[in-house]
Amino acid sequence: MKKEMKSIGILCVMMIVCAAVSLAAISSSVDIDVSLINQNPDPAEPGKYVEVKWKVENAGSSNTENVIFEVLPKFPFSLDPGESATQKIGSIWGRQIGDNGVIVTYRFKVDENAVEGQNEIEIRYSLDNGVSWQKPGKFYINIRTHDAILNIKKVSYSPDPMPPGKKAILSIELENMADSLLKDIKISLNLITVLQTATSITYNELSFSTFGTTNQQVIKNIGAGKTKTVEFTLIPDPDAASDVYKIPITIEYSDELGTNYSKSEVISVIVGDEPILEPLIASTNIYKKGQVGEIDISFVNKGTTDVKLLDVELKESDYVKVISSANVYLGNIDSDDYEIAEFKVYVNDLDDSRVPLIINYNYLDPNNNRYEEQETLYIDVYSNKEAKKYGLDG
């Protein structure tokens, strides 16, 4: 029994030695080299597919059979259900290199939460039909979002609208919609545009000037999913017309891989001021109670902005009855100008010596903001004796 056990032990040792000698013989005559030759697209994009190709070459002098290639996918890479991680290559001849190398192709799904940059993917191969495995080294797949998007999330300014000739703060909130850091961010207001032809260069200046800073602001970086705000102090030209103005913006930035981006956007701001429209009694020929006469009401535009579509109504009351039309349309009034609304009224014979005139009026500013206002103006009336005394009874 002891002799049999001894014989079995010797046989096992001999088998192990033979296998080692055989593997050494294969290793000495077979020289497998695996290289990643292509990824498509490059870079790959989170949430999409990437096709990866490896080349398997045998730089040794001997053939090798039963070659198996296997990928070991891990986050952020995965194979579709049903797709095998192993591919049987079979035989590779000695000196099968270069254009004669074996191409192995896999199609991976890239996870939506993949991090930008170089992401490792592991492979291994077997020369003995899967009994033993070897890893040739590390391989990396380049991942980057399709666009490192830096979005203008919000534009605001104060005061709103911007008054001509006065300072206003323009705030631009930027949002990093990429999944990695964006850096060296430059935001420029293009307040001067250049039109170049074959024969001339024309400079077009917008009706704004920066105050306290230049037309460019710089942000060092914005983290993934984060926001930051830059501010510019602007002064619209004193003679800038009330209107909506478009301001071109250029944004330049880089991602963590050193790729540079540049995008052009347009923001809009409203220039204008609150209208100052003042109604006044321009003239009247009514001086006594119980009298019919005319009243001219002047609407003076004392503001820097024009008004338009002015409509005026004189309300009847216990004091006056409107003989003419109670509504008068005056239309547009330029800045520092006036229009007159004419009314014919009867003044009732009441005890008061001051007659109130209730006026409703509405209009639009140049940016079509609607205003509705009411004012009460007064005319003085006299008794017959007082009118004669003041020479108003003629």
XYZ file of C-alpha atoms in Angstrom:
394
model
C 0.000 0.000 0.000
C 2.785 2.387 0.882
C 4.512 1.584 -2.400
C 1.302 2.359 -4.313
C 0.863 5.732 -2.545
C 4.475 6.550 -3.206
C 4.052 5.721 -6.904
C 0.957 7.925 -7.157
C 2.788 10.839 -5.527
C 5.700 10.483 -7.914
C 3.290 10.408 -10.860
C 1.596 13.641 -9.712
C 4.915 15.406 -9.336
C 5.944 14.296 -12.796
C 2.660 15.589 -14.275
C 3.105 19.005 -12.645
C 6.680 19.203 -13.863
C 5.611 18.248 -17.372
C 2.859 20.885 -17.397
C 5.295 23.511 -16.181
C 7.807 22.491 -18.802
C 5.066 22.539 -21.470
C 3.837 26.023 -20.415
C 7.416 27.257 -20.306
C 7.911 25.889 -23.782
C 4.789 27.663 -25.001
C 5.785 30.892 -23.246
C 9.240 30.805 -24.709
C 7.981 30.313 -28.244
C 4.679 32.259 -28.076
C 4.757 36.015 -27.436
C 1.243 37.467 -27.224
C 0.827 41.232 -27.384
C -2.575 42.928 -26.916
C -3.091 46.577 -27.833
C -6.134 48.839 -27.870
C -6.239 50.240 -31.381
C -9.492 52.193 -31.543
C -12.562 53.445 -29.742
C -15.522 54.851 -31.637
C -16.622 57.477 -30.846
C -13.606 59.067 -29.240
C -14.351 60.396 -26.730
C -17.250 58.212 -25.660
C -20.319 59.922 -24.246
C -22.131 59.011 -21.009
C -25.420 57.230 -21.644
C -24.397 56.062 -25.131
C -22.460 53.224 -26.745
C -18.794 52.916 -27.597
C -17.155 50.343 -29.857
C -13.694 49.236 -28.727
C -11.195 47.275 -30.799
C -8.130 45.386 -29.597
C -5.432 43.802 -31.725
C -3.996 40.460 -30.620
C -0.563 39.624 -32.088
C 1.874 36.747 -31.686
C 5.445 37.974 -31.912
C 6.765 34.504 -31.025
C 7.968 31.873 -33.470
C 5.424 29.190 -32.589
C 1.728 28.864 -33.210
C -0.723 28.841 -30.321
C -4.153 27.306 -30.262
C -7.242 27.497 -28.077
C -6.869 31.263 -27.538
C -9.743 32.918 -25.690
C -10.164 36.674 -25.227
C -12.351 38.037 -22.419
C -13.364 41.497 -21.214
C -14.083 42.163 -17.536
C -16.466 45.125 -17.734
C -17.075 47.227 -14.654
C -18.536 50.670 -14.026
C -19.011 52.682 -16.150
C -18.960 50.003 -18.881
C -21.401 47.148 -19.444
C -22.411 44.707 -22.134
C -25.968 44.399 -23.339
C -27.896 41.403 -21.992
C -27.055 38.316 -24.017
C -23.703 39.662 -25.196
C -20.837 37.341 -24.254
C -17.752 38.703 -22.522
C -15.581 35.989 -24.110
C -14.561 35.502 -27.708
C -12.809 32.358 -28.958
C -9.989 33.383 -31.237
C -8.694 29.868 -31.830
C -5.256 29.673 -33.411
C -2.753 32.468 -33.805
C 0.230 31.698 -35.982
C 3.775 32.543 -35.101
C 4.825 36.008 -36.306
C 1.172 36.926 -36.882
C 1.682 40.640 -36.280
C 0.871 44.042 -37.775
C -1.906 43.984 -40.333
C -2.177 40.224 -39.819
C -3.012 40.548 -36.126
C -6.422 39.377 -34.894
C -8.944 42.178 -34.280
C -11.343 41.700 -31.370
C -14.326 44.054 -31.161
C -16.732 44.791 -28.290
C -19.631 47.212 -27.951
C -20.096 48.691 -24.480
C -22.844 50.807 -22.964
C -21.411 53.792 -21.084
C -23.239 54.556 -17.860
C -25.063 57.902 -17.700
C -23.169 58.744 -14.502
C -19.744 58.054 -15.977
C -17.044 60.499 -14.942
C -15.257 62.404 -17.651
C -11.677 61.408 -18.328
C -9.767 58.121 -18.775
C -11.744 55.149 -17.452
C -10.055 51.773 -17.111
C -11.411 48.610 -18.717
C -9.876 45.225 -17.919
C -9.269 42.302 -20.256
C -7.557 38.930 -20.063
C -6.672 36.076 -22.403
C -6.070 32.360 -22.188
C -3.791 30.182 -24.328
C -5.102 26.890 -22.982
C -8.845 27.137 -23.564
C -9.582 28.845 -20.248
C -7.479 26.729 -17.858
C -5.211 29.664 -17.026
C -5.489 33.389 -17.718
C -3.143 36.279 -18.241
C -3.776 40.044 -18.038
C -1.762 41.997 -20.601
C -1.908 45.370 -18.868
C -4.226 48.322 -18.327
C -6.398 49.915 -20.992
C -8.368 53.146 -20.815
C -11.425 54.500 -22.621
C -11.755 58.242 -23.034
C -15.131 59.597 -21.861
C -16.477 63.105 -22.196
C -19.924 64.589 -22.461
C -20.893 65.526 -26.006
C -20.700 69.177 -25.050
C -19.382 70.637 -21.843
C -22.426 72.856 -21.573
C -22.197 76.151 -19.739
C -25.682 77.582 -19.708
C -26.908 81.111 -19.053
C -29.511 80.231 -16.458
C -30.801 83.691 -15.622
C -30.333 87.322 -16.629
C -31.567 90.136 -14.431
C -30.886 93.836 -14.014
C -31.770 96.578 -11.604
C -33.419 98.965 -12.003
C -35.747 97.452 -14.559
C -36.083 99.060 -17.049
C -32.636 100.631 -17.257
C -33.017 104.428 -17.186
C -31.003 106.350 -19.792
C -27.899 108.018 -18.378
C -28.062 106.169 -15.053
C -26.193 103.180 -13.631
C -27.764 99.738 -13.675
C -26.460 96.385 -12.418
C -26.611 93.546 -14.958
C -26.400 90.069 -13.370
C -25.724 86.918 -15.408
C -26.080 83.559 -13.672
C -24.118 80.721 -15.286
C -24.899 77.035 -14.736
C -22.445 74.192 -15.356
C -24.581 71.469 -16.933
C -21.608 69.155 -17.515
C -20.657 66.386 -15.089
C -17.186 67.769 -14.464
C -15.473 70.998 -13.512
C -15.366 73.852 -16.013
C -12.632 76.438 -15.584
C -11.065 79.645 -16.894
C -14.475 81.070 -17.749
C -14.507 84.435 -19.526
C -17.746 86.338 -20.101
C -17.550 89.259 -22.518
C -20.213 91.814 -23.424
C -19.753 92.697 -27.088
C -20.728 96.350 -26.887
C -18.833 97.161 -30.074
C -19.434 95.093 -33.193
C -17.211 95.126 -36.248
C -18.513 94.839 -39.789
C -15.698 94.217 -42.237
C -15.996 94.208 -46.012
C -13.396 93.988 -48.727
C -13.065 97.767 -48.800
C -13.962 99.018 -45.317
C -14.322 98.340 -41.624
C -17.337 99.691 -39.762
C -17.624 99.852 -35.973
C -21.087 99.799 -34.475
C -21.353 100.831 -30.835
C -24.320 99.782 -28.751
C -25.956 102.382 -26.531
C -24.194 101.163 -23.368
C -20.975 101.788 -21.486
C -19.469 99.729 -18.683
C -18.732 101.532 -15.431
C -16.107 100.509 -12.888
C -15.050 97.402 -14.849
C -14.243 96.372 -18.390
C -16.678 94.515 -20.611
C -15.163 91.168 -19.523
C -15.500 89.222 -16.285
C -13.598 86.054 -15.325
C -14.664 83.107 -13.168
C -11.934 80.700 -12.054
C -14.135 77.593 -12.149
C -17.656 76.237 -11.695
C -18.200 72.751 -10.292
C -20.432 70.188 -11.962
C -24.086 71.141 -11.555
C -23.196 74.394 -9.789
C -23.957 78.029 -10.622
C -22.083 81.299 -10.286
C -23.090 84.881 -11.059
C -21.136 87.730 -12.624
C -22.172 91.363 -12.489
C -21.567 94.276 -14.827
C -22.360 97.922 -14.134
C -23.853 99.443 -17.272
C -24.902 102.967 -18.149
C -27.257 103.388 -21.118
C -26.461 106.467 -23.174
C -28.333 109.547 -21.903
C -30.082 109.893 -25.252
C -30.827 106.169 -25.622
C -34.344 105.648 -26.884
C -36.712 103.550 -24.832
C -36.594 100.142 -26.458
C -35.525 96.508 -26.123
C -31.781 96.195 -26.768
C -29.985 92.971 -27.705
C -26.478 92.565 -26.263
C -24.220 89.864 -27.794
C -22.227 87.829 -25.270
C -19.195 85.594 -25.807
C -18.398 82.879 -23.251
C -15.058 81.055 -23.343
C -14.085 78.197 -21.026
C -12.176 74.916 -20.697
C -12.974 71.477 -19.321
C -10.736 69.291 -17.166
C -9.270 67.590 -20.223
C -7.996 70.928 -21.494
C -10.512 71.221 -24.332
C -11.420 74.827 -25.068
C -14.946 75.982 -25.826
C -16.423 79.209 -27.088
C -20.099 80.067 -27.485
C -22.021 83.145 -28.486
C -25.298 84.149 -26.890
C -27.613 87.148 -27.009
C -29.382 88.675 -24.018
C -31.990 91.424 -24.050
C -32.457 94.376 -21.728
C -35.123 97.054 -21.672
C -34.086 100.703 -21.614
C -36.650 103.205 -20.510
C -37.836 105.404 -17.698
C -41.120 105.881 -15.912
C -43.170 108.365 -17.926
C -43.901 111.673 -16.213
C -47.146 112.944 -17.704
C -48.727 115.943 -15.978
C -52.215 117.306 -16.753
C -52.715 121.048 -16.266
C -55.533 123.533 -16.862
C -54.242 125.368 -19.919
C -57.165 127.751 -20.313
C -60.891 128.192 -19.668
C -63.573 130.798 -20.308
C -65.724 129.638 -17.431
C -65.618 131.993 -14.479
C -69.120 131.885 -13.047
C -71.446 129.224 -11.744
C -74.236 128.127 -14.028
C -72.155 128.915 -17.073
C -71.367 126.901 -20.233
C -67.863 127.209 -21.543
C -64.696 125.512 -22.722
C -61.853 124.016 -20.715
C -58.487 123.156 -22.299
C -56.456 120.591 -20.411
C -52.793 120.351 -21.351
C -50.895 117.055 -20.942
C -47.195 117.808 -20.565
C -44.588 115.042 -20.975
C -41.895 115.999 -18.460
C -40.097 112.644 -18.636
C -37.225 111.428 -20.763
C -39.354 108.825 -22.502
C -42.151 109.241 -25.015
C -45.730 108.184 -24.387
C -48.223 106.895 -26.913
C -51.906 106.107 -27.365
C -52.973 108.677 -24.780
C -56.716 108.566 -24.165
C -58.398 111.103 -21.859
C -61.813 111.088 -20.181
C -63.439 113.937 -18.257
C -65.848 112.468 -15.695
C -69.214 114.055 -15.051
C -70.018 114.906 -11.432
C -72.334 116.971 -9.289
C -70.226 119.975 -10.285
C -69.996 119.651 -14.058
C -71.926 118.241 -16.966
C -69.877 117.456 -20.081
C -71.571 118.950 -23.150
C -68.977 117.808 -25.683
C -67.635 114.285 -25.921
C -66.284 113.160 -22.588
C -63.453 111.248 -24.304
C -60.599 112.784 -26.268
C -57.845 110.785 -27.971
C -54.485 112.585 -28.013
C -52.203 109.780 -29.236
C -48.433 110.231 -28.904
C -46.551 112.859 -26.923
C -42.789 113.134 -27.288
C -40.500 113.878 -24.385
C -40.590 117.592 -23.450
C -43.739 118.164 -25.482
C -47.460 118.522 -24.823
C -50.931 117.988 -26.269
C -54.233 119.673 -25.362
C -57.617 118.062 -24.759
C -60.597 120.390 -25.277
C -63.916 119.968 -23.470
C -67.173 121.950 -23.400
C -68.892 121.752 -20.040
C -71.677 123.277 -17.949
C -70.800 124.262 -14.383
C -73.648 123.683 -11.961
C -74.720 126.457 -9.619
C -73.411 125.151 -6.328
C -72.062 126.833 -3.238
C -68.409 125.874 -3.760
C -66.117 128.372 -5.428
C -63.748 125.631 -6.638
C -64.996 123.182 -9.206
C -63.219 119.803 -9.303
C -62.554 118.187 -12.670
C -61.957 114.451 -12.417
C -59.782 113.196 -15.281
C -59.073 109.574 -16.127
C -56.327 108.918 -18.666
C -54.358 105.928 -19.897
C -51.395 105.500 -22.216
C -48.460 103.260 -23.142
C -44.736 103.818 -22.829
C -42.453 102.883 -25.773
C -42.102 99.355 -24.382
C -45.905 98.956 -24.372
C -46.294 99.044 -20.615
C -49.766 100.364 -19.840
C -50.442 103.145 -17.354
C -53.827 104.175 -15.979
C -54.076 107.297 -13.850
C -56.633 109.652 -12.354
C -56.099 113.296 -11.458
C -58.381 115.963 -10.037
C -57.860 119.492 -11.319
C -59.707 122.603 -10.145
C -61.078 125.772 -11.730
C -62.161 128.763 -9.683
C -65.649 130.211 -10.245
C -67.061 133.457 -8.897
C -70.316 135.134 -8.108
C -71.569 137.802 -10.487
C -70.302 140.499 -8.157
C -66.840 138.934 -7.902
C -66.641 138.342 -11.629
C -67.470 141.979 -12.274
C -64.919 143.051 -9.710
C -62.162 141.053 -11.396
C -63.198 142.072 -14.874
C -64.338 138.534 -15.792
C -67.915 139.275 -16.715
C -67.220 140.450 -20.216
